[in-house]
Coordinates of C-alpha atoms in Angstrom, one line a residue:
X1 CA -68.0 -53.8 -70.8
X2 CA -66.5 -57.1 -69.4
X3 CA -63.1 -56.1 -70.4
X4 CA -63.0 -52.8 -68.8
X5 CA -64.5 -54.0 -65.5
X6 CA -62.1 -56.7 -65.8
X7 CA -59.1 -54.4 -66.3
X8 CA -60.4 -52.2 -63.3
X9 CA -60.4 -55.2 -61.2
X10 CA -57.1 -56.2 -62.2
X11 CA -55.9 -52.4 -61.4
X12 CA -57.5 -52.4 -57.8
X13 CA -56.0 -56.1 -57.0
X14 CA -52.7 -54.7 -58.1
X15 CA -53.0 -51.4 -56.0
X16 CA -54.4 -53.8 -53.1
X17 CA -51.3 -56.0 -53.4
X18 CA -48.8 -53.1 -53.5
X19 CA -50.6 -51.5 -50.5
X20 CA -50.7 -54.8 -48.6
X21 CA -47.0 -55.0 -49.3
X22 CA -46.6 -51.6 -47.7
X23 CA -48.5 -52.3 -45.0
X24 CA -46.8 -55.6 -44.1
X25 CA -43.0 -54.1 -44.6
X26 CA -43.7 -50.6 -43.1
X27 CA -41.4 -49.8 -40.2
X28 CA -44.1 -47.7 -38.4
X29 CA -47.1 -49.5 -36.6
X30 CA -50.4 -49.3 -38.7
X31 CA -54.0 -49.7 -37.5
X32 CA -57.0 -49.8 -39.7
X33 CA -60.2 -48.7 -38.1
X34 CA -63.7 -48.6 -39.2
X35 CA -64.8 -45.2 -39.1
X36 CA -68.4 -45.8 -38.0
X37 CA -67.8 -48.2 -35.2
X38 CA -64.2 -47.6 -34.2
X39 CA -63.5 -51.2 -34.6
X40 CA -60.0 -52.1 -35.3
X41 CA -60.2 -53.9 -38.9
X42 CA -56.4 -54.6 -39.4
X43 CA -52.9 -54.2 -37.7
X44 CA -49.5 -54.5 -39.5
X45 CA -46.7 -56.9 -38.2
X46 CA -44.4 -53.9 -36.8
X47 CA -47.2 -53.2 -34.2
X48 CA -47.8 -56.4 -33.3
X49 CA -43.9 -57.0 -32.9
X50 CA -43.7 -53.5 -31.0
X51 CA -46.6 -54.2 -28.6
X52 CA -46.5 -57.9 -28.4
X53 CA -50.3 -58.5 -28.7
X54 CA -51.4 -61.0 -31.3
X55 CA -53.4 -60.0 -34.4
X56 CA -56.3 -61.4 -32.9
X57 CA -56.1 -59.5 -29.7
X58 CA -56.5 -56.4 -32.0
X59 CA -58.8 -57.3 -34.5
X60 CA -62.5 -56.5 -34.0
X61 CA -61.8 -54.4 -30.6
X62 CA -62.2 -50.6 -30.3
X63 CA -59.2 -48.6 -30.1
X64 CA -59.7 -48.2 -26.2
X65 CA -60.6 -51.8 -25.6
X66 CA -57.1 -52.8 -26.1
X67 CA -54.8 -53.0 -23.0
X68 CA -52.2 -51.1 -24.7
X69 CA -54.2 -48.1 -25.4
X70 CA -55.7 -47.8 -21.9
X71 CA -54.1 -44.3 -21.3
X72 CA -56.5 -42.8 -23.7
X73 CA -59.8 -44.7 -22.4
X74 CA -60.7 -41.8 -20.4
X75 CA -60.8 -39.6 -23.8
X76 CA -63.1 -41.4 -26.1
X77 CA -64.1 -38.1 -27.3
X78 CA -60.8 -38.4 -29.5
X79 CA -62.5 -40.9 -31.8
X80 CA -65.6 -38.5 -32.3
X81 CA -63.2 -35.9 -32.8
X82 CA -61.3 -37.6 -35.5
X83 CA -64.7 -38.3 -37.4
X84 CA -65.2 -34.5 -37.2
X85 CA -61.7 -33.5 -37.8
X86 CA -60.5 -36.4 -40.0
X87 CA -56.9 -35.8 -38.4
X88 CA -55.5 -36.2 -35.1
X89 CA -51.9 -36.3 -33.7
X90 CA -50.2 -37.3 -30.2
X91 CA -46.5 -36.3 -30.4
X92 CA -45.9 -38.0 -27.2
X93 CA -48.2 -41.1 -26.3
X94 CA -47.0 -43.9 -24.1
X95 CA -48.4 -47.2 -24.9
X96 CA -48.0 -50.1 -22.8
X97 CA -46.7 -53.6 -24.2
X98 CA -48.2 -56.8 -23.2
X99 CA -45.2 -57.5 -21.0
X100 CA -45.8 -54.3 -19.0
X101 CA -43.3 -52.0 -20.7
X102 CA -44.2 -48.6 -22.1
X103 CA -43.2 -47.5 -25.4
X104 CA -43.3 -43.9 -26.3
X105 CA -44.7 -43.4 -29.6
X106 CA -46.1 -40.7 -32.2
X107 CA -49.7 -41.4 -32.9
X108 CA -51.1 -40.0 -36.3
X109 CA -54.6 -40.9 -37.3
X110 CA -56.3 -39.8 -40.9
X111 CA -59.5 -40.7 -42.3
X112 CA -59.5 -42.1 -45.5
X113 CA -62.5 -42.8 -48.3
X114 CA -62.2 -46.2 -49.6
X115 CA -64.7 -46.6 -52.3
X116 CA -67.9 -45.3 -50.4
X117 CA -66.5 -46.1 -47.0
X118 CA -64.5 -44.2 -44.5
X119 CA -61.7 -45.9 -42.6
X120 CA -59.3 -44.6 -40.4
X121 CA -55.6 -45.2 -40.6
X122 CA -53.6 -45.0 -37.4
X123 CA -49.7 -44.5 -37.9
X124 CA -47.6 -45.3 -34.8
X125 CA -44.1 -44.5 -34.8
X126 CA -41.8 -45.7 -31.7
X127 CA -39.8 -42.7 -30.8
X128 CA -38.2 -44.5 -27.8
X129 CA -34.6 -43.6 -29.1
X130 CA -35.6 -40.0 -29.7
X131 CA -37.3 -39.5 -26.4
X132 CA -34.3 -41.1 -24.9
X133 CA -32.0 -38.8 -26.8
X134 CA -34.4 -35.9 -25.8
X135 CA -34.1 -36.9 -22.4
X136 CA -30.5 -37.3 -22.5
X137 CA -30.0 -33.9 -23.8
X138 CA -32.3 -32.4 -21.4
X139 CA -30.8 -34.2 -18.4
X140 CA -27.4 -33.0 -19.7
X141 CA -28.6 -29.6 -20.2
X142 CA -30.2 -29.5 -16.6
X143 CA -27.2 -30.9 -15.3
X144 CA -25.0 -28.2 -16.8
X145 CA -27.3 -25.7 -16.0
X146 CA -27.2 -26.7 -12.3
X147 CA -23.5 -26.9 -12.6
X148 CA -23.2 -23.3 -14.3
X149 CA -25.7 -22.1 -11.7
X150 CA -23.8 -23.3 -8.8
X151 CA -20.4 -22.2 -9.9
X152 CA -18.8 -19.5 -7.9
X153 CA -18.4 -17.8 -11.1
X154 CA -20.8 -15.7 -13.4
X155 CA -21.1 -17.1 -16.9
X156 CA -22.5 -15.0 -19.7
X157 CA -22.9 -14.7 -23.4
X158 CA -23.0 -11.8 -25.5
X159 CA -23.7 -11.4 -29.4
X160 CA -20.5 -11.1 -31.3
X161 CA -21.2 -7.6 -32.7
X162 CA -22.2 -6.2 -29.2
X163 CA -20.1 -6.9 -26.3
X164 CA -22.1 -4.7 -23.9
X165 CA -25.4 -6.6 -24.4
X166 CA -26.2 -9.9 -22.9
X167 CA -28.0 -13.3 -24.6
X168 CA -27.4 -15.1 -21.1
X169 CA -26.1 -14.4 -17.7
X170 CA -26.2 -16.8 -14.9
X171 CA -28.0 -16.2 -11.6
X172 CA -24.5 -15.6 -9.8
X173 CA -24.8 -11.8 -11.3
X174 CA -27.0 -10.9 -8.5
X175 CA -24.9 -12.1 -5.7
X176 CA -21.9 -10.5 -7.7
X177 CA -23.6 -7.1 -8.5
X178 CA -27.1 -7.1 -6.9
X179 CA -29.1 -7.0 -10.0
X180 CA -30.9 -10.3 -11.1
X181 CA -30.2 -12.0 -14.6
X182 CA -33.5 -10.9 -15.9
X183 CA -32.5 -7.1 -15.2
X184 CA -29.3 -7.8 -17.1
X185 CA -31.4 -9.0 -19.8
X186 CA -33.9 -6.5 -20.0
X187 CA -31.6 -3.5 -19.4
X188 CA -28.7 -3.8 -22.0
X189 CA -26.9 -0.6 -20.5
X190 CA -26.6 -2.1 -17.0
X191 CA -22.9 -3.6 -17.6
X192 CA -22.0 0.2 -18.6
X193 CA -23.8 1.7 -15.8
X194 CA -22.3 -0.7 -13.4
X195 CA -18.7 -0.1 -14.5
X196 CA -16.7 2.1 -12.0
X197 CA -16.4 5.8 -13.3
X198 CA -12.5 5.4 -13.4
X199 CA -12.2 2.2 -15.2
X200 CA -14.8 2.9 -18.1
X201 CA -12.2 4.2 -20.5
X202 CA -9.6 1.4 -20.0
X203 CA -12.3 -1.5 -20.2
X204 CA -13.9 0.0 -23.2
X205 CA -10.7 0.4 -25.0
X206 CA -9.4 -3.2 -24.0
X207 CA -13.1 -4.3 -25.3
X208 CA -12.6 -2.7 -28.9
X209 CA -8.9 -4.0 -29.0
X210 CA -10.4 -7.6 -28.4
X211 CA -13.3 -7.3 -30.9
X212 CA -11.1 -6.1 -33.5
X213 CA -8.3 -8.5 -33.1
X214 CA -10.4 -11.4 -32.0
X215 CA -8.3 -12.1 -29.2
X216 CA -9.4 -13.5 -25.7
X217 CA -10.6 -10.8 -23.4
X218 CA -9.0 -10.9 -19.8
X219 CA -9.1 -7.9 -17.6
X220 CA -9.4 -7.0 -14.0
X221 CA -11.6 -4.0 -13.1
X222 CA -13.9 -2.5 -10.9
X223 CA -17.9 -2.6 -10.7
X224 CA -20.3 -0.8 -8.4
X225 CA -22.9 -3.0 -6.6
X226 CA -26.4 -2.1 -6.4
X227 CA -25.9 -0.9 -2.8
X228 CA -22.9 1.4 -3.5
X229 CA -20.0 -1.3 -2.4
X230 CA -17.1 -1.5 -4.9
X231 CA -16.4 -4.9 -6.5
X232 CA -13.4 -6.1 -8.2
X233 CA -14.3 -8.5 -11.1
X234 CA -11.6 -11.0 -13.1
X235 CA -13.6 -10.9 -16.6
X236 CA -12.4 -13.5 -19.3
X237 CA -13.9 -14.1 -22.5
X238 CA -13.3 -16.0 -25.8
X239 CA -15.1 -15.5 -29.3
X240 CA -17.0 -18.6 -30.5
X241 CA -17.5 -19.2 -34.2
X242 CA -20.2 -20.7 -36.1
X243 CA -19.8 -23.7 -38.4
X244 CA -18.9 -21.2 -41.2
X245 CA -16.2 -19.8 -39.0
X246 CA -18.3 -16.4 -38.7
X247 CA -18.1 -14.6 -35.2
X248 CA -21.1 -16.3 -33.2
X249 CA -21.1 -14.9 -29.6
X250 CA -18.7 -14.1 -26.8
X251 CA -18.8 -16.8 -23.8
X252 CA -17.4 -15.3 -20.6
X253 CA -16.9 -15.9 -16.8
X254 CA -16.6 -13.0 -14.3
X255 CA -15.1 -14.0 -10.9
X256 CA -15.5 -11.8 -8.0
X257 CA -11.7 -11.1 -6.7
X258 CA -12.9 -8.2 -4.2
X259 CA -11.5 -10.2 -1.3
X260 CA -8.1 -10.8 -3.1
X261 CA -7.8 -7.4 -4.1
X262 CA -8.6 -6.0 -0.7
X263 CA -5.9 -8.7 0.7
X264 CA -3.2 -7.2 -2.0
X265 CA -4.4 -3.5 -0.9
X266 CA -4.0 -4.3 2.8
X267 CA -0.6 -6.0 2.3
X268 CA 0.4 -2.9 0.4
X269 CA -0.7 -0.6 3.0
X270 CA 1.3 -2.8 5.4
X271 CA 4.3 -2.4 3.3
X272 CA 3.9 1.3 3.1
X273 CA 3.5 1.7 6.5
X274 CA 6.6 -0.3 7.2
X275 CA 8.7 2.0 4.8
X276 CA 7.3 4.7 6.4
X277 CA 8.0 3.6 9.9
X278 CA 11.5 3.1 8.9
X279 CA 11.8 6.3 7.5
X280 CA 10.5 7.8 10.9
X281 CA 13.1 5.8 12.6
X282 CA 15.8 7.3 10.4
X283 CA 14.7 10.6 11.1
X284 CA 14.5 10.0 14.8
X285 CA 18.1 8.4 14.7
X286 CA 19.7 11.0 12.6
X287 CA 18.1 14.6 13.8
X288 CA 17.9 15.8 17.2
X289 CA 16.2 19.1 16.1
X290 CA 12.9 18.5 17.8
X291 CA 10.8 21.1 15.2
X292 CA 12.7 19.5 12.1
X293 CA 12.1 16.0 13.2
X294 CA 8.5 16.4 13.7
X295 CA 7.9 18.4 10.6
X296 CA 9.4 15.6 8.7
X297 CA 7.3 13.1 10.4
X298 CA 4.1 14.7 9.7
X299 CA 5.1 14.0 5.8
X300 CA 4.5 10.3 6.6
X301 CA 1.4 10.8 8.9
X302 CA -0.3 12.8 6.0
X303 CA 0.6 10.2 3.3
X304 CA -0.1 7.1 5.2
X305 CA -3.4 8.1 6.9
X306 CA -4.4 10.3 3.9
X307 CA -5.5 13.1 5.8
X308 CA -5.6 16.4 4.8
X309 CA -3.6 18.2 7.9
X310 CA -1.9 17.2 11.2
X311 CA -0.1 18.9 14.0
X312 CA 1.8 18.1 17.0
X313 CA 1.6 19.7 20.3
X314 CA 4.6 19.6 22.7
X315 CA 3.9 19.6 26.5
X316 CA 6.0 22.3 28.3
X317 CA 6.2 21.0 32.0
X318 CA 7.2 24.3 33.0
X319 CA 4.2 26.2 31.6
X320 CA 2.1 23.3 32.1
X321 CA 0.8 23.8 28.6
X322 CA 0.5 22.1 25.0
X323 CA 2.4 24.1 22.8
X324 CA 2.9 24.3 18.9
X325 CA 5.5 22.0 17.6
X326 CA 5.1 21.3 13.9
X327 CA 2.3 21.5 11.6
X328 CA 1.4 19.9 8.0
X329 CA -1.4 20.8 5.5
X330 CA -2.9 23.8 7.2
X331 CA -4.1 26.7 5.1
X332 CA -3.5 29.3 7.7
X333 CA -0.7 29.5 10.2
X334 CA -3.0 30.2 13.3
X335 CA -2.2 26.8 14.6
X336 CA 1.4 27.9 15.2
X337 CA 0.1 30.1 18.1
X338 CA -1.6 27.1 19.8
X339 CA -1.4 26.9 23.6
X340 CA -3.8 24.4 25.2
X341 CA -4.0 23.6 28.8
X342 CA -5.0 19.9 29.9
X343 CA -8.6 19.4 29.8
X344 CA -9.4 22.1 27.4
X345 CA -10.2 21.8 23.7
X346 CA -9.8 18.4 22.0
X347 CA -6.0 18.2 22.5
X348 CA -6.3 19.1 26.2
X349 CA -8.8 16.2 26.4
X350 CA -6.4 13.8 24.8
X351 CA -3.5 14.9 27.1
X352 CA -5.6 14.8 30.2
X353 CA -7.5 11.3 29.6
X354 CA -4.5 9.9 28.0
X355 CA -6.5 8.0 25.2
X356 CA -7.7 8.7 21.5
X357 CA -10.3 11.4 21.0
X358 CA -12.6 11.0 17.8
X359 CA -14.8 13.8 16.6
X360 CA -16.7 12.7 13.4
X361 CA -18.2 15.9 12.9
X362 CA -16.5 19.0 14.4
X363 CA -19.4 21.3 13.8
X364 CA -21.8 19.1 15.9
X365 CA -19.6 19.5 19.0
X366 CA -20.4 22.1 21.6
X367 CA -16.4 22.6 22.2
X368 CA -15.6 24.8 19.3
X369 CA -12.7 26.7 20.9
X370 CA -10.1 24.9 18.8
X371 CA -12.6 25.4 15.7
X372 CA -13.1 29.3 16.2
X373 CA -9.9 30.4 17.3
X374 CA -7.2 28.1 15.5
X375 CA -9.2 26.3 12.6
X376 CA -11.0 29.2 11.1
X377 CA -11.2 29.0 7.4
X378 CA -9.6 25.2 7.4
X379 CA -13.0 23.8 6.5
X380 CA -12.2 20.4 8.6
X381 CA -15.1 18.2 9.1
X382 CA -13.5 15.4 11.2
X383 CA -10.7 15.4 14.2
X384 CA -8.8 12.6 15.8
X385 CA -6.4 13.2 18.7
X386 CA -4.0 10.7 20.2
X387 CA -1.6 11.0 23.1
X388 CA 2.0 10.8 22.8
X389 CA 3.4 8.9 25.6
X390 CA 6.9 8.2 26.4
X391 CA 8.0 6.1 29.9
X392 CA 4.6 6.7 31.1
X393 CA 4.6 10.4 30.7
X394 CA 2.6 12.4 28.2
X395 CA 5.0 14.4 25.9
X396 CA 2.5 15.9 23.7
X397 CA -0.6 15.3 21.4
X398 CA -0.7 14.4 17.7
X399 CA -3.8 15.8 15.9
X400 CA -5.3 14.8 12.6
X401 CA -7.6 16.7 10.6
X402 CA -9.6 15.9 7.4
X403 CA -11.8 17.9 5.4
X404 CA -14.5 15.1 4.5
X405 CA -15.9 12.5 6.4
X406 CA -13.6 9.6 7.3
X407 CA -14.6 6.0 8.1
X408 CA -11.4 4.6 9.7
X409 CA -10.9 0.9 10.4
X410 CA -9.2 -0.8 13.1
X411 CA -6.0 -0.8 10.9
X412 CA -6.1 2.7 10.4
X413 CA -6.6 3.4 14.1
X414 CA -3.8 1.1 15.1
X415 CA -1.5 2.8 12.7
X416 CA -2.4 6.2 14.1
X417 CA -1.3 5.0 17.6
X418 CA 1.9 3.5 16.1
X419 CA 2.7 6.8 14.5
X420 CA 1.8 8.5 17.8
X421 CA 4.3 6.0 19.6
X422 CA 7.1 7.0 17.2
X423 CA 6.6 10.9 17.5
X424 CA 6.5 10.5 21.2
X425 CA 10.1 8.5 20.8
X426 CA 11.1 11.3 18.6
X427 CA 9.9 13.9 21.2
X428 CA 11.7 12.1 24.1
X429 CA 14.7 11.7 22.3
X430 CA 15.2 15.2 21.2
X431 CA 14.1 16.4 24.7
X432 CA 16.7 14.1 26.2
X433 CA 19.3 15.3 23.7
X434 CA 18.5 18.9 24.6
X435 CA 18.8 18.3 28.2
X436 CA 22.2 16.4 27.6
X437 CA 23.4 19.3 25.7
X438 CA 22.4 21.6 28.3
X439 CA 24.3 19.6 30.8
X440 CA 27.2 19.3 28.4
X441 CA 27.2 22.9 28.2
X442 CA 27.2 23.7 31.9
X443 CA 29.8 21.0 32.5
X444 CA 31.9 22.6 29.7
X445 CA 31.4 26.0 31.4
X446 CA 32.4 24.7 34.7
X447 CA 35.4 23.1 33.1
X448 CA 36.2 26.4 31.3
X449 CA 36.0 28.5 34.6
X450 CA 38.1 26.0 36.5
X451 CA 40.8 26.2 33.8
X452 CA 40.8 29.9 33.5
X453 CA 40.9 30.1 37.2
X454 CA 44.1 27.9 37.2
X455 CA 45.5 30.0 34.4
X456 CA 44.9 33.4 36.5
X457 CA 46.5 31.7 39.3
X458 CA 49.6 30.9 37.1
X459 CA 49.6 34.3 35.8
X460 CA 49.4 35.7 39.5
X461 CA 52.2 33.5 40.6
X462 CA 54.5 34.8 37.6
X463 CA 53.8 38.6 37.8
X464 CA 55.8 39.1 34.9
X465 CA 53.3 37.2 32.7
X466 CA 50.1 38.6 34.2
X467 CA 47.3 38.3 31.5
X468 CA 49.7 36.7 28.9
X469 CA 47.8 33.3 29.1
X470 CA 44.3 35.0 28.4
X471 CA 45.9 37.1 25.4
X472 CA 47.8 34.0 23.9
X473 CA 44.9 31.9 24.4
X474 CA 42.4 34.4 22.3
X475 CA 45.1 35.0 19.3
X476 CA 45.6 31.2 19.4
X477 CA 42.0 30.4 18.7
X478 CA 41.7 33.0 15.8
X479 CA 44.7 31.6 14.2
X480 CA 43.5 28.1 14.7
X481 CA 40.2 28.6 12.7
X482 CA 42.1 29.6 9.8
X483 CA 43.3 26.1 9.6
X484 CA 39.7 24.7 9.9
X485 CA 39.8 23.3 13.3
X486 CA 36.5 22.2 14.3
X487 CA 34.6 23.5 17.4
X488 CA 35.6 20.6 19.3
X489 CA 39.0 20.9 18.4
X490 CA 39.0 24.7 19.3
X491 CA 37.7 24.0 22.7
X492 CA 40.7 21.7 23.5
X493 CA 43.1 24.4 21.7
X494 CA 41.5 27.0 24.2
X495 CA 42.1 24.8 27.4
X496 CA 45.7 23.7 26.2
X497 CA 46.7 27.4 25.4
X498 CA 45.2 28.5 28.9
X499 CA 47.2 25.5 30.7
X500 CA 50.3 26.1 28.5
X501 CA 52.6 26.9 31.5
X502 CA 50.8 24.7 34.1
X503 CA 54.0 22.6 34.0
X504 CA 55.7 25.4 35.9
X505 CA 54.0 24.7 39.2
X506 CA 56.6 22.0 39.2
X507 CA 59.6 24.5 38.9
X508 CA 60.6 26.0 42.2
X509 CA 60.1 29.6 43.1
X510 CA 63.7 30.5 43.1
X511 CA 64.0 29.3 39.7
X512 CA 60.9 30.7 38.3
X513 CA 61.0 34.0 40.1
X514 CA 64.8 34.5 39.7
X515 CA 65.3 37.9 38.3
X516 CA 68.5 37.4 36.6
X517 CA 69.9 34.9 34.1
X518 CA 69.5 31.3 34.7
X519 CA 72.4 28.9 35.1
X520 CA 72.5 25.8 33.1
X521 CA 71.6 23.6 35.7
X522 CA 68.4 26.0 36.4
X523 CA 67.7 25.8 32.6
X524 CA 67.6 22.0 33.1
X525 CA 65.0 22.3 35.5
X526 CA 63.0 24.9 33.9
X527 CA 62.8 22.9 30.7
X528 CA 61.2 20.0 32.4
X529 CA 58.1 22.0 33.0
X530 CA 56.4 20.3 29.6
X531 CA 57.0 16.8 31.4
X532 CA 55.5 18.4 34.6
X533 CA 52.6 19.6 32.5
X534 CA 52.2 16.0 31.2
X535 CA 52.0 14.1 34.3
X536 CA 49.7 16.9 35.6
X537 CA 47.2 16.8 32.9
X538 CA 47.4 13.4 31.4
X539 CA 45.4 11.5 34.3
X540 CA 42.5 14.1 33.5
X541 CA 40.4 12.5 30.5
X542 CA 38.6 15.6 29.3
X543 CA 42.3 17.3 29.1
X544 CA 44.1 14.7 27.3
X545 CA 43.4 16.2 23.8
X546 CA 44.5 19.7 25.4
X547 CA 48.1 18.2 26.2
X548 CA 49.6 18.8 23.0
X549 CA 50.1 22.7 23.6
X550 CA 51.5 22.3 27.3
X551 CA 53.7 19.5 26.2
X552 CA 54.9 20.4 22.8
X553 CA 54.8 24.4 22.4
X554 CA 58.5 24.5 23.1
X555 CA 59.5 22.0 20.4
X556 CA 60.7 23.8 17.1
X557 CA 60.6 23.4 13.3
X558 CA 63.9 22.3 13.1
X559 CA 64.2 19.7 15.7
X560 CA 66.2 21.9 18.2
X561 CA 63.6 22.3 21.1
X562 CA 62.3 20.6 23.9
X563 CA 61.3 18.4 25.9
X564 CA 61.6 15.5 22.9
X565 CA 63.3 17.3 20.2
X566 CA 60.4 16.8 17.8
X567 CA 60.8 18.3 14.2
X568 CA 58.2 19.4 11.1
X569 CA 55.0 17.6 11.1
X570 CA 55.9 15.5 14.1
X571 CA 54.8 18.5 16.3
X572 CA 51.2 18.8 16.7
X573 CA 49.5 21.6 14.8
X574 CA 48.0 23.0 17.6
X575 CA 51.4 23.4 19.3
X576 CA 53.1 24.9 16.1
X577 CA 50.4 27.6 16.0
X578 CA 50.7 28.4 19.9
X579 CA 54.5 28.1 19.7
X580 CA 54.4 31.6 17.3
X581 CA 51.7 33.4 19.5
X582 CA 53.4 32.7 22.3
X583 CA 56.9 34.1 21.3
X584 CA 54.8 37.3 19.7
X585 CA 53.0 38.0 23.0
X586 CA 56.3 37.7 24.9
X587 CA 58.2 39.7 22.7
X588 CA 55.6 42.4 22.5
X589 CA 55.1 42.5 26.4
X590 CA 57.3 44.8 28.7
X591 CA 59.6 42.6 31.0
X592 CA 61.6 43.6 34.0
X593 CA 64.6 42.9 32.1
X594 CA 63.6 44.5 28.7
X595 CA 60.9 46.5 27.4
X596 CA 58.6 45.5 24.7
X597 CA 59.6 45.2 21.0
X598 CA 57.7 47.1 18.3
X599 CA 55.1 45.1 16.3
X600 CA 57.4 45.3 13.1
X601 CA 60.4 44.0 15.1
X602 CA 58.3 41.1 16.4
X603 CA 57.1 40.2 12.9
X604 CA 60.7 40.5 11.4
X605 CA 61.9 38.0 14.1
X606 CA 59.1 35.7 13.4
X607 CA 59.7 35.8 9.8
X608 CA 63.3 35.2 10.3
X609 CA 62.8 32.4 12.6
X610 CA 60.2 30.6 9.7
X611 CA 61.8 27.1 8.7
X612 CA 64.0 26.8 11.9
X613 CA 61.7 27.7 15.1
X614 CA 58.3 28.1 13.2
X615 CA 56.3 26.1 10.6
X616 CA 56.5 28.4 7.5
X617 CA 52.8 27.6 6.7
X618 CA 51.8 28.7 10.1
X619 CA 53.9 31.8 9.8
X620 CA 52.1 32.9 6.7
X621 CA 48.8 32.5 8.2
X622 CA 50.0 34.3 11.3
X623 CA 51.5 37.2 9.1
X624 CA 48.1 37.5 7.5
X625 CA 45.9 37.4 10.6
X626 CA 48.2 39.9 12.2
X627 CA 48.3 42.0 9.4
X628 CA 44.6 42.3 9.3
X629 CA 44.6 43.0 13.2
X630 CA 47.0 45.6 13.1
X631 CA 45.3 47.6 10.4
X632 CA 42.1 47.8 12.2
X633 CA 44.3 49.4 15.3

């Protein structure tokens, strides 16, 4: 019995020794409390070192009486709760050291039965480093969260297997698209709903490609803001893998590039406007047909202003009316009958007030004359009219129409005025050109009448050749057309033909009107009449190009003619043509000293003179023209 008791006592002593060693060497603080009184019975060295109190300052005091535990003095119920629950855990309890510092600890209390007595063991672990790490991590997370939430971009995360759903999206999404972060995370279909309809197919195709290839996602596309506004975004994302290399989640940023896109679009529009204005300038410079010019300009009006139809009304100063000039985009042709007085309808108001008239909704306007008379069936909603003003005068009105509502900005209005200015220049240039053409025609007619008068005066002076000048002029013109002479050249040929004998005004009547044969000296004087013609006509600028016939029509192909003895191609073409016609008319006309030759005799003579007197090529053409004319007699 004694041996048994002795053995038990030895075991207990060994156990106590082992426990004591553990108690003394533990790297956590340990307090032993009397479960009945709450008095501290023992404290290990680690806790003494941790808090700086001596063992004596702990022992025989209640837990809440120690200075280090004053933070729980207000909760003595904890001790009673421990007696009931036999377990209490404080995961974050600050204890105060003797020198005033605070140590964050994890406090765990358990009730144990030692023999027949209950004791409380309190394990106190220093978690200062862990708390510091947690605080540092929390501070870092807070810092980076604040950074993310203040960046001018949207940060988001998606599951690797579903790019359309969201795990996280930063608050900036509300400023970008108008929906809160919570709405994005709650409604997983919101991204698809916000995508611009025209971009959905392209974005989904790129998303699918990125998913399959695991490539970075980088795309610019459009989204629709909650308020309906268009938003351009630049979306970039990368695939993040877990530690095992499996796809974990997509991490991306979304940047608002609407301002940049709007600037790019504005620059593009301005470039297109400049190209259009350059094209309009070329039309104005290269074409003086008013209606054709205006019609071509309207092509650029429709394209650049993005409207459905446009017309130009030109002011007729004689009728004091605005009349149709050109149109594009109309379904009917009624507008081509337009005639509007100043002050009447929209165009009349534009011309009278000399300023832009805007009608956002035509049907709301009391003045529906234009709508009922000229625009029935066109379904136009809005109207814009701007005056065409050049040199301070109204030249007409440019009108544009659209079949849906327009919201023009200042740039649009400015370009409308710019186009109107170009149209006004085109109208002014064309009208000036028409006026100049009329003046030139009147002047040319006056020249022609004067020259014909001179020709008749010459024929009247020489009765033998009366009517000769008009006949040779007509025939020379017909033959000249065969050789492809231009209209301007034909005018000079006509004048030269009419004035071919003007040099005879310098020949004395005694020689010119002599009924018999001329002496050698008289022929010498007569042969000077081409020089006289040159001297008379050369000072007249508009007749200089007509000099070839009066000066050279007596030259011969073989060089035996006069006054300069020219030969072959040295003789101007018009003079070579006229020489044949002149001889033909002389031979086939009655003269006092001989009767007229027959047509066949005259033709034979000309054929025999081919290559000597006349240019063979001109003779061939003359035969063809004369043969046709003789067959029609």
